[in-house]
Amino acid sequence: MAVYNGRPHLEEAVRSILDQTFTDFELLVLDDGSTDASAEIVRGFTDPRIRLVHNATNLGAPRTRNRGIAL
């Protein structure tokens, strides 16, 4: 999941994924240099299936998604 300043909807989006009946997955959240509390929201989850990756600067959606695919 790529996110850039997604604070208003990020918690709901992550909870929606975690609430799925399929449980064998890793949720890779790519914070694309957000300047809001997006990273803190993701860090607030204690689920071990979540992995947060942070871009130092905003790379844009295509480059961030490609980074996620590479990871």
CSV table of C-alpha atoms in Angstrom, one decimal:
chain,number,residue,atom,x,y,z
A,1,MET,CA,0.0,0.0,0.0
A,2,ALA,CA,1.5,3.3,-1.1
A,3,VAL,CA,0.5,6.3,1.0
A,4,TYR,CA,1.3,10.0,0.8
A,5,ASN,CA,-0.3,12.3,3.5
A,6,GLY,CA,-3.1,9.7,3.9
A,7,ARG,CA,-3.9,10.5,7.5
A,8,PRO,CA,-7.7,11.0,7.1
A,9,HIS,CA,-8.3,7.4,5.8
A,10,LEU,CA,-5.1,5.5,6.5
A,11,GLU,CA,-6.2,3.8,9.8
A,12,GLU,CA,-9.5,2.7,8.3
A,13,ALA,CA,-7.7,1.3,5.2
A,14,VAL,CA,-5.2,-0.7,7.2
A,15,ARG,CA,-7.9,-2.0,9.5
A,16,SER,CA,-9.9,-3.1,6.5
A,17,ILE,CA,-7.0,-5.2,5.3
A,18,LEU,CA,-6.2,-6.6,8.7
A,19,ASP,CA,-9.9,-7.6,9.1
A,20,GLN,CA,-9.9,-9.9,6.0
A,21,THR,CA,-10.5,-13.6,6.6
A,22,PHE,CA,-7.3,-14.5,4.8
A,23,THR,CA,-4.6,-14.0,7.4
A,24,ASP,CA,-1.3,-15.3,5.8
A,25,PHE,CA,0.1,-12.1,4.3
A,26,GLU,CA,2.5,-9.2,4.8
A,27,LEU,CA,1.1,-5.7,4.5
A,28,LEU,CA,3.9,-3.5,3.1
A,29,VAL,CA,3.0,0.2,3.7
A,30,LEU,CA,5.2,2.5,1.6
A,31,ASP,CA,5.2,6.0,3.1
A,32,ASP,CA,6.0,8.3,0.2
A,33,GLY,CA,7.6,11.1,2.2
A,34,SER,CA,4.4,12.1,4.0
A,35,THR,CA,4.5,15.3,6.0
A,36,ASP,CA,1.4,14.4,8.1
A,37,ALA,CA,1.0,11.7,10.7
A,38,SER,CA,0.8,8.8,8.3
A,39,ALA,CA,3.9,7.0,9.5
A,40,GLU,CA,2.9,7.4,13.1
A,41,ILE,CA,-0.5,5.9,12.3
A,42,VAL,CA,1.1,2.8,10.8
A,43,ARG,CA,3.5,2.5,13.7
A,44,GLY,CA,0.5,2.5,16.0
A,45,PHE,CA,-0.5,-0.9,14.8
A,46,THR,CA,1.1,-3.8,16.6
A,47,ASP,CA,0.3,-6.5,14.1
A,48,PRO,CA,3.5,-8.2,13.0
A,49,ARG,CA,2.2,-8.6,9.4
A,50,ILE,CA,2.7,-4.9,8.8
A,51,ARG,CA,6.0,-3.6,7.5
A,52,LEU,CA,6.5,0.2,7.1
A,53,VAL,CA,9.0,1.5,4.5
A,54,HIS,CA,9.6,5.2,4.4
A,55,ASN,CA,10.8,7.2,1.4
A,56,ALA,CA,13.0,10.1,2.5
A,57,THR,CA,11.3,12.3,-0.1
A,58,ASN,CA,8.1,12.2,-2.1
A,59,LEU,CA,8.9,10.0,-5.2
A,60,GLY,CA,5.4,9.9,-6.6
A,61,ALA,CA,3.0,7.0,-6.8
A,62,PRO,CA,4.5,5.1,-9.8
A,63,ARG,CA,8.1,5.1,-8.3
A,64,THR,CA,6.8,4.2,-4.9
A,65,ARG,CA,4.7,1.3,-6.1
A,66,ASN,CA,7.6,0.0,-8.2
A,67,ARG,CA,9.8,0.2,-5.0
A,68,GLY,CA,7.1,-1.9,-3.3
A,69,ILE,CA,7.1,-4.5,-6.1
A,70,ALA,CA,10.9,-4.7,-5.8
A,71,LEU,CA,10.7,-5.3,-2.1
